[in-house]
XYZ file of C-alpha atoms in Angstrom:
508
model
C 4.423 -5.501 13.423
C 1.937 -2.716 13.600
C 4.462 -0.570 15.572
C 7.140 -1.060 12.542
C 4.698 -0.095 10.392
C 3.914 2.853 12.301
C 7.476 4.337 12.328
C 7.644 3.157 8.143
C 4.616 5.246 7.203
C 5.760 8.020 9.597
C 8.900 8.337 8.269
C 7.218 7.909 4.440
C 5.183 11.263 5.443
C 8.236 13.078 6.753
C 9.989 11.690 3.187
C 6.719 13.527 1.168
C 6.726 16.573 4.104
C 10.406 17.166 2.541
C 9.664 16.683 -0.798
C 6.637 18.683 -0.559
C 8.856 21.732 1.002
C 11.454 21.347 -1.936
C 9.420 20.739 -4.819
C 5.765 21.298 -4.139
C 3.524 20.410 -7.141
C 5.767 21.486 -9.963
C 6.543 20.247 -13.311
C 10.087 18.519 -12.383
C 8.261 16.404 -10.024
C 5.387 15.522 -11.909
C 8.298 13.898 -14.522
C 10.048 12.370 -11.112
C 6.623 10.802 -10.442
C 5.790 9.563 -13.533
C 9.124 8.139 -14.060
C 8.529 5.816 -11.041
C 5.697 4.195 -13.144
C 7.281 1.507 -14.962
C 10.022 0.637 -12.669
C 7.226 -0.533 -10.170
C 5.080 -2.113 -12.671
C 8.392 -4.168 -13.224
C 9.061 -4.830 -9.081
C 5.043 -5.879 -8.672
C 4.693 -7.656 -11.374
C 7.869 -9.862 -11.193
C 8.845 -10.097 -7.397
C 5.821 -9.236 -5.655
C 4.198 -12.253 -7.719
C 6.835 -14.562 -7.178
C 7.120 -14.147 -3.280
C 4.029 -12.832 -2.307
C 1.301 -15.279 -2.994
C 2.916 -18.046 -5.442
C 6.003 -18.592 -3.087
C 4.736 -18.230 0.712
C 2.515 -21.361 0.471
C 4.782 -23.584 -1.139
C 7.946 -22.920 0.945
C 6.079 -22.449 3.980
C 4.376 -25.795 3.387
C 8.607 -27.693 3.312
C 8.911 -25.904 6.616
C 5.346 -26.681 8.122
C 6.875 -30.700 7.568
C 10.345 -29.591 8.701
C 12.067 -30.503 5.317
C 14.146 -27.304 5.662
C 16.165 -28.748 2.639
C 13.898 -28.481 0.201
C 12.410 -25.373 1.279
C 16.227 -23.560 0.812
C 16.631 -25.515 -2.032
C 12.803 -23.997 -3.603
C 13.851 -20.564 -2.822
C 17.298 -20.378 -4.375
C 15.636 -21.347 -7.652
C 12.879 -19.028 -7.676
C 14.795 -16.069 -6.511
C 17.404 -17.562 -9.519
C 14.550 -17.063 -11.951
C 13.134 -13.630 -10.780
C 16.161 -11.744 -10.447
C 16.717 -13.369 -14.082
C 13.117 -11.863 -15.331
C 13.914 -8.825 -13.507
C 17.164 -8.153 -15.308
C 16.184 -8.891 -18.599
C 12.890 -7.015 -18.175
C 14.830 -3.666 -16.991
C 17.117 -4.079 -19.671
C 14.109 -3.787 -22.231
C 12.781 -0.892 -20.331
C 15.660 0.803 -20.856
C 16.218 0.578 -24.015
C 12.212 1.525 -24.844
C 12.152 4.003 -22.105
C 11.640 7.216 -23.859
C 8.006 5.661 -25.727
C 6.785 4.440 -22.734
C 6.742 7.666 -21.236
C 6.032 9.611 -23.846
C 3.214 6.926 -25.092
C 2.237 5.341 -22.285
C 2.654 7.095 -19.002
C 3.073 10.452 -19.403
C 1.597 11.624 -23.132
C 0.354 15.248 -21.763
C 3.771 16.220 -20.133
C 5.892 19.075 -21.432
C 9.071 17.752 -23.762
C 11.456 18.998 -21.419
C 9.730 16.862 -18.535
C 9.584 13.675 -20.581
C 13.109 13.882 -21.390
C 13.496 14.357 -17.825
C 11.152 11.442 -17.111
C 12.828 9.373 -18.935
C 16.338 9.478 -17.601
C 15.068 8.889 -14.323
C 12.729 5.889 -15.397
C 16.494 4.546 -16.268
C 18.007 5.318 -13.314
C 15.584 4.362 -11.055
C 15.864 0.858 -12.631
C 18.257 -0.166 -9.860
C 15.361 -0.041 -7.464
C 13.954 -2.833 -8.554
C 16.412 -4.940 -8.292
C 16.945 -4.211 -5.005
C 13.526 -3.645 -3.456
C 13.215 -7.188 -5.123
C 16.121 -9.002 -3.398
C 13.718 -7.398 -0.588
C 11.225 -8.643 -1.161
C 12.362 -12.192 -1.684
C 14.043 -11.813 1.699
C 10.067 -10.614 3.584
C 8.420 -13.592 1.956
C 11.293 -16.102 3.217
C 11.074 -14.752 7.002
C 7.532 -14.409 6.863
C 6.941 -18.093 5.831
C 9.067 -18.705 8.957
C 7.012 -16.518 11.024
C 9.714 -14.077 11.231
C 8.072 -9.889 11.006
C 10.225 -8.050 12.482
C 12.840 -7.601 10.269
C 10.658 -7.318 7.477
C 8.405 -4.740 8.824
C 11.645 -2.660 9.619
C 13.607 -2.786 6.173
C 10.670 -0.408 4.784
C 11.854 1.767 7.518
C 15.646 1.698 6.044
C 14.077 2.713 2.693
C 12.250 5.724 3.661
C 15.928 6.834 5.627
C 17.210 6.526 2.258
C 14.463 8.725 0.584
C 14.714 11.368 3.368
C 18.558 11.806 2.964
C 17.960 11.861 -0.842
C 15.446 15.093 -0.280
C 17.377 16.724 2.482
C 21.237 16.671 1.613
C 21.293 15.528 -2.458
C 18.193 17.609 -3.834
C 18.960 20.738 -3.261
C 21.883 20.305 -4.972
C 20.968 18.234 -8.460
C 17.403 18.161 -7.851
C 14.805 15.329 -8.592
C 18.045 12.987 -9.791
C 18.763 13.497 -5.433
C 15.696 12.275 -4.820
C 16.399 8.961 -7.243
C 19.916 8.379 -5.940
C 18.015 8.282 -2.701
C 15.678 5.983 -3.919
C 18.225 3.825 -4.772
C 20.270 4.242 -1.548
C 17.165 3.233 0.458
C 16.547 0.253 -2.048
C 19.773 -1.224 -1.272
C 19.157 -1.187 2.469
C 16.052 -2.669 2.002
C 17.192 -5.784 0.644
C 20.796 -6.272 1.968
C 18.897 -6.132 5.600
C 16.823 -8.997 4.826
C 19.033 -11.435 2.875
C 21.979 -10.473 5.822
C 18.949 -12.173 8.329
C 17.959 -15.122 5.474
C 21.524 -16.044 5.501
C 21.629 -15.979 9.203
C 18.476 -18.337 9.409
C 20.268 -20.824 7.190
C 20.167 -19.919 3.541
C 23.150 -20.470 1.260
C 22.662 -18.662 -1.943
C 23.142 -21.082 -4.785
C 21.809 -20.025 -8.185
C 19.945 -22.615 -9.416
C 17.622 -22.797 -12.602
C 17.108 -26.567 -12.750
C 13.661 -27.173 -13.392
C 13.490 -30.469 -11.067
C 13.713 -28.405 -8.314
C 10.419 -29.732 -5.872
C 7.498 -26.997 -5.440
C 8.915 -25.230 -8.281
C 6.101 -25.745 -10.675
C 3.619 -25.549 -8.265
C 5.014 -21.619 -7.797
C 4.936 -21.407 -11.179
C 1.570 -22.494 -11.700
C 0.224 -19.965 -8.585
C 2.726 -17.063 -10.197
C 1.508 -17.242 -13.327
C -2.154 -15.881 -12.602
C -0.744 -13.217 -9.953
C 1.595 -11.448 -12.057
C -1.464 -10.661 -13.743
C -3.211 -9.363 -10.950
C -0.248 -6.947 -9.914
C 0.417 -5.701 -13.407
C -3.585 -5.081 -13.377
C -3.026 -3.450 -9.919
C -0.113 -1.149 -11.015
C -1.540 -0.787 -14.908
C -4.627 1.293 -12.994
C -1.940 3.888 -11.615
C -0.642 4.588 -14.830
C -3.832 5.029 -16.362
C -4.027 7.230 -13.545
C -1.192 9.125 -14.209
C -1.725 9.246 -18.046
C -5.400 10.715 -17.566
C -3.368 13.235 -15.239
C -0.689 13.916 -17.350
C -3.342 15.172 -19.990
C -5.024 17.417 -17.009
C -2.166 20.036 -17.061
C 0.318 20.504 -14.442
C 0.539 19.570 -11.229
C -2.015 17.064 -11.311
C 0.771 14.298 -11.083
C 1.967 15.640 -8.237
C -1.555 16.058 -6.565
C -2.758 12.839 -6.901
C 0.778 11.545 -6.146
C 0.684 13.609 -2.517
C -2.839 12.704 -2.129
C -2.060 9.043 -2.213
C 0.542 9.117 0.052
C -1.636 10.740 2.926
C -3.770 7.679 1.711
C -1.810 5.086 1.799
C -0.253 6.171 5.773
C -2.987 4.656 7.564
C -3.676 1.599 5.027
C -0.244 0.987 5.556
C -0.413 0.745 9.267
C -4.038 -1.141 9.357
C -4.388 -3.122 6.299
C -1.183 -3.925 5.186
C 0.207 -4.941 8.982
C -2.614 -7.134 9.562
C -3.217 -8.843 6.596
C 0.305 -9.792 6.384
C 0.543 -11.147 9.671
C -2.525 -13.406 9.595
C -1.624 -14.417 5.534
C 1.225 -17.424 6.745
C -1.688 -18.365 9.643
C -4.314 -18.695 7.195
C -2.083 -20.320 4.747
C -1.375 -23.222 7.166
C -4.789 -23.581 8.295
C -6.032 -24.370 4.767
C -3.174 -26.758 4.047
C -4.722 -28.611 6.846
C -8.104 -28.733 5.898
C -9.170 -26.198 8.434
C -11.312 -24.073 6.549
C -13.973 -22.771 9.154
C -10.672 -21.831 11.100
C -9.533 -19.672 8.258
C -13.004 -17.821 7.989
C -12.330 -17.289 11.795
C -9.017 -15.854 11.365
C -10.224 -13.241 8.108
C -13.065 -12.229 10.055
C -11.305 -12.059 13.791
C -9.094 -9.691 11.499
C -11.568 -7.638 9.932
C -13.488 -6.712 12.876
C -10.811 -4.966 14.650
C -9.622 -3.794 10.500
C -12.878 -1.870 9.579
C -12.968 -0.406 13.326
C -9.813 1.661 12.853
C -10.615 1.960 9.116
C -13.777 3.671 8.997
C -12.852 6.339 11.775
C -9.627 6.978 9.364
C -11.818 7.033 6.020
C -13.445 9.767 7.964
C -11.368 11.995 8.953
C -9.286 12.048 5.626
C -12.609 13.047 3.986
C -13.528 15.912 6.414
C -10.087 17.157 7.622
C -8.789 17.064 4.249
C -7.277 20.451 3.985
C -6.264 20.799 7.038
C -4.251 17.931 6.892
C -2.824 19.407 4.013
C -2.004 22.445 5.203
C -0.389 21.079 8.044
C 1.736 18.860 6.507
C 3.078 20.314 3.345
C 1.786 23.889 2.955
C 5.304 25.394 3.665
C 8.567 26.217 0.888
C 7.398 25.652 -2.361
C 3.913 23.983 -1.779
C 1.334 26.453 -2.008
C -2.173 26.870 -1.291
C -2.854 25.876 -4.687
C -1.021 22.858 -4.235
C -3.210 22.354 -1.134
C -6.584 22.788 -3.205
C -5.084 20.257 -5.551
C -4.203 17.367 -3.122
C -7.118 17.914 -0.737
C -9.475 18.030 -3.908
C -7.637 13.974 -4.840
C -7.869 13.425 -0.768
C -11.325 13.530 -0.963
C -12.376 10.798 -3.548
C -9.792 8.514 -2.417
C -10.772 8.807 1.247
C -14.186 7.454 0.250
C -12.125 4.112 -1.143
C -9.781 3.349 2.234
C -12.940 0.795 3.645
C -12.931 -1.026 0.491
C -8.789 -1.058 0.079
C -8.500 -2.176 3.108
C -11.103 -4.819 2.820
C -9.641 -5.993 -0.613
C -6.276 -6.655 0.843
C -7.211 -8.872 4.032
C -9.758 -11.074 1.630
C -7.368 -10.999 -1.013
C -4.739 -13.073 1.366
C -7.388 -15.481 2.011
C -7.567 -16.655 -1.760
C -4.025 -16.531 -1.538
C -3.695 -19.217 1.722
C -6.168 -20.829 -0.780
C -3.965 -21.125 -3.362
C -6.098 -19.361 -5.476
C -4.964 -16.532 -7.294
C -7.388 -16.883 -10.069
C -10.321 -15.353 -8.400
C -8.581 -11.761 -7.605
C -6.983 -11.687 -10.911
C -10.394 -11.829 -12.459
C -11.582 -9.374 -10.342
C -8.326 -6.809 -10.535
C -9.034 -7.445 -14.331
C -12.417 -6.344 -14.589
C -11.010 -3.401 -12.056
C -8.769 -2.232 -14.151
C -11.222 -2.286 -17.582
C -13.895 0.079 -15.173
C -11.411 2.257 -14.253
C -10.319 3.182 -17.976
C -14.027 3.848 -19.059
C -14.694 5.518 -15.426
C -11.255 7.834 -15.380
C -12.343 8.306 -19.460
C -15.981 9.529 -18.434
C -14.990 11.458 -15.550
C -11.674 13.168 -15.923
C -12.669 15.858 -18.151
C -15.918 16.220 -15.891
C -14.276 16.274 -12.238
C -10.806 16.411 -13.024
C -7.519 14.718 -11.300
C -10.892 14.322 -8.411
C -12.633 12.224 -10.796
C -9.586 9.774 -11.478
C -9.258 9.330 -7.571
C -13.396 8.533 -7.374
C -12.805 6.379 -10.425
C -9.925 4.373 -8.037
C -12.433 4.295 -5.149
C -15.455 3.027 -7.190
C -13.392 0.274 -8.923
C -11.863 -1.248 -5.938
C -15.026 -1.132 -4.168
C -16.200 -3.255 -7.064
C -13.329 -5.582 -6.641
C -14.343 -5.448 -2.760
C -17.914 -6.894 -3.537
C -16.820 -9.434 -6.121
C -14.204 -11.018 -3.631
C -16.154 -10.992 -1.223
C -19.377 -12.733 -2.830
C -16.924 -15.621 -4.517
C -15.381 -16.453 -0.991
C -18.696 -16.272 1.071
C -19.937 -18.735 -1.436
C -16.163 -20.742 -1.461
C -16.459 -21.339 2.658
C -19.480 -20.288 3.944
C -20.692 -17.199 5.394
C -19.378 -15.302 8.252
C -20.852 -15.313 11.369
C -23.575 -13.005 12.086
C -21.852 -11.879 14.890
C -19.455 -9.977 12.420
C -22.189 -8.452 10.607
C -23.892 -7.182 14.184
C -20.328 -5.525 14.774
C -19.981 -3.948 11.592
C -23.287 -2.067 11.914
C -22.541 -0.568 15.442
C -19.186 0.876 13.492
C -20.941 2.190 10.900
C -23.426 3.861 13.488
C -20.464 5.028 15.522
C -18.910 6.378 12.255
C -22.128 8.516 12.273
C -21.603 10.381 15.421
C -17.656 11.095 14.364
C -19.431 12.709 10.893
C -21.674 15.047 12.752
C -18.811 15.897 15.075
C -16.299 16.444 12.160
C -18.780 18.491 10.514
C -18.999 20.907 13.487
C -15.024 20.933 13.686
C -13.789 21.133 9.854
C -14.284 24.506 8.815
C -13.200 26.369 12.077
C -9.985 23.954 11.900
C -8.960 24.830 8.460
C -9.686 28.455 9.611
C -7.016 27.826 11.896
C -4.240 25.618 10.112
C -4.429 27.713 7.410
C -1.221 29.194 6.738
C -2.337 32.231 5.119
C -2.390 33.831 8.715
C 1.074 33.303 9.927
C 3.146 30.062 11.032
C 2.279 30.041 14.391
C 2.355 27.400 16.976
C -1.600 27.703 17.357
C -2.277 25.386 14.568
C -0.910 22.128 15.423
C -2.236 22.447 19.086
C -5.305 23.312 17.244
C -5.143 20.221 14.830
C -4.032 18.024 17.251
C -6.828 18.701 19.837
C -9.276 18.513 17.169
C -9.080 15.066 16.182
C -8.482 14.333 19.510
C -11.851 15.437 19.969
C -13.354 13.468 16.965
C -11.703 10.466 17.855
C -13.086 10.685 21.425
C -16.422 10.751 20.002
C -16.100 7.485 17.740
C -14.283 5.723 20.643
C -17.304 6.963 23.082
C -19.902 6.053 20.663
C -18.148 2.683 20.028
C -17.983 2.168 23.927
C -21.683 2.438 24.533
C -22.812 0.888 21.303
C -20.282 -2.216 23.549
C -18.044 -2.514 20.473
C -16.327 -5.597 20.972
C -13.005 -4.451 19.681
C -13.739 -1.087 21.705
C -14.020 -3.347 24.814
C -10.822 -5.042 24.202
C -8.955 -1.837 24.274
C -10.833 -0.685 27.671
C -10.587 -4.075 29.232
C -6.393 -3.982 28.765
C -6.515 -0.611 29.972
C -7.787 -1.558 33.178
C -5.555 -4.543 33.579
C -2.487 -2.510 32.613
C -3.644 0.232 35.372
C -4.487 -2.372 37.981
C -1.101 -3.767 37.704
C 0.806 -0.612 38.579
């Protein structure tokens, strides 16, 4: 799972090394980026809800008690009803299109851009559709305990992207990189449905409302779509605050949350998705302490890899900027721009991370109450924060504002569930502060290596194949440093790694 993941978020940084080379931080591509906005807000909202948390449970539950009948039967009529919603809600987007960006997402753009914006916002209205046919297909073979095919249909989308950006954008521009979009989209979801249908679905639209375990999703949706559109509503806030900031600063935060999201993809996302069906089954059997076992058996090995990445994204910033997308038309402003965004949301990965593996445990609860009042009360600190601090610090102050909020919704989550099912063992707490010593070391050490390293990757002297040996053997070196503090501070998830070393070795 965490392998698929790997080759997804690689190939979603080659997708934004290729945009960055064609379009760098310009105007067109702040409109491209903005257009995405609402067509998301629609996918989260609507399918995310409906198979994420709501659906998982309640199917998984028919299977758990092998009445693979029902369970079929429970999934043709919610995915009946959510493509439904989805139609009829990208219908009214795209009639209203042009005031939501002009009013909504985008106010400070140019005319020319928000024209621009707006087309795309229609076009890219096929996407979700697709990606949501997707992602009815990943919460079906996840309930069955099927990843695989899930984890690789992101991988599908991203080829989509890529081919978009190489062979149709330098043609028609940002409309390449939509088509591409929507290429990707449709790969995304035929692969999964093409495996649902092999596992024994027959797609029957259905919107009977005696359908068993329907209301019960309906009941669990209901709360969750409000916690996605919460999620996705800070991002346009985002964007809007940007939009006002002058150009570029779309695009910047838009790069800079890529290079963020590439290792929460790989760590959070992998593993809380894979232990979500686990801990959903525990509960259902009234194995609660179990369930605290599996979040924190999770979160041990989560905030090990976590803070070492939280790390070096804050003191490698611009070189990892450089390296990546300082070529074509991304310039060393651009750099400044995204390594300024970098910065603040580096600070946030521990607590997004965090957020997402506790946020699965409510779920396997069957509580989706608890994070939507926290995503709420998010998303209302992050409009007075990104008020207060965007004409202080900037596009940086709307990333800190992101970071600070979520940490927020960290603490809250975490408070209601330690009180919900007890505490975690102290054992977890012992591990978490030989990390956070270990995290000290790879500071010092990144603080002797970061300026001599951006000396080196910086383009200004030449292309030259110095600078990604350099880069490479510089985080080599800082991760050697965490992984030798974590050894001798006896680490336990640092001893797991040794300890299959050796076995691995002895065998040959």
């Amino acid at each position: 799972m965490a392998a698929a993941y790997v080759v997804s978020r690689m190939l979603g940084l080659l997708r934004e090394v290729l945009i960055a080379r064609q379009f760098g931080t310009s105007s067109n591509y702040d409109a491209y980026v903005a257009a995405f906005k609402i067509p998301d807000l629609l996918f989260l909202v609507v399918m995310s809800g409906a198979f994420g948390s709501a659906f998982i449970p309640v199917f998984g539950g028919f299977l758990g008690r092998g009445d693979r009948e029902r369970a079929w039967r429970l999934a043709n009529a919610v995915l009946s009803y959510t493509v439904a919603m989805l139609i009829g809600g990208g219908l009214l987007v795209f009639l209203f299109a042009s005031p939501l960006i002009r009013y909504v997402v985008a106010p400070g753009l140019a005319p020319p851009q928000q024209e621009l914006a707006t087309n795309l916002t229609r076009l890219l209205l096929f996407s979700p559709l697709l990606l949501g046919i997707g992602a009815a297909g990943k919460g079906m073979l996840e309930a069955q305990d099927a990843f695989t095919i899930s984890a690789l249909a992101p991988i599908l989308y991203n080829i989509g992207i890529i081919f978009g950006a190489l062979f149709l954008a330098p043609h028609i521009g940002v409309y390449g990189l939509a088509l591409g979009v929507i290429g990707g989209a449709f790969a995304h979801g035929g692969t999964q449905m093409v495996a649902l249908v092999r596992r024994g679905l027959r797609i029957r639209p259905s919107f009977s409302r005696q359908v068993d375990g329907l209301m019960q999703v309906a009941r669990l949706m209901g709360p969750r779509l409000i916690g996605q559109a919460a999620f996705q509503v800070n991002f346009i806030v985002m964007t809007n605050f940007a939009s006002r900031l002058g150009d570029s600063r779309v695009s910047a935060i838009n790069y800079a949350y890529q290079l963020f999201m590439l290792p929460h993809g790989i760590l959070a996302l992998s593993i809380s998705t894979v232990i979500f069906p686990t801990m959903a089954r525990q509960f259902e059997l009234g194995l609660t302490r179990e369930m605290r076992r599996t979040l924190a058996s999770s979160l041990s090995p989560l905030l090990f890899l976590t803070i070492p990445a939280s790390i070096g994204l804050f003191m490698f910033r611009i070189s990892i900027v450089q390296v990546l997308f300082q070529f074509g038309s991304f310039s060393s402003q651009s750099t400044a721009l995204v390594a300024e965004a970098l910065e603040y949301f580096a600070i946030g990965l521990l607590s997004f991370a965090v957020v997402e593996a506790v946020t699965r445990a409510f779920y396997a609860m069957h509580d989706t109450r608890t994070p939507v009042i926290a995503s709420i009360i998010t998303i209302i600190a992050n409009i007075v924060l990104s008020w207060f601090l965007a004409p202080r610090m900037g596009h940086g102050g709307l990333a800190l504002s992101i970071s600070i909020t979520t940490t927020l919704e960290m603490i809250i989550l975490l408070v209601v569930l330690v009180r919900r099912t007890g505490n975690f063992e102290a054992r977890l707490y012992r591990q978490i502060g030989k990390m956070l010593i270990a995290g000290a070391a790879l500071v010092l050490a990144c603080r002797l290596l970061a300026t001599p390293l951006a000396r080196a990757t910086d383009p200004v002297h030449g292309h030259t194949l110095i600078m990604y040996p350099a880069f490479a053997f510089t985080l080599g070196a800082a991760a050697s440093t965490y992984l030798a503090a974590a050894y001798y501070l006896r680490i336990p998830a640092m001893q797991q790694i040794t300890s299959r070393m050796r076995s691995k070795l002895l065998r040959r």
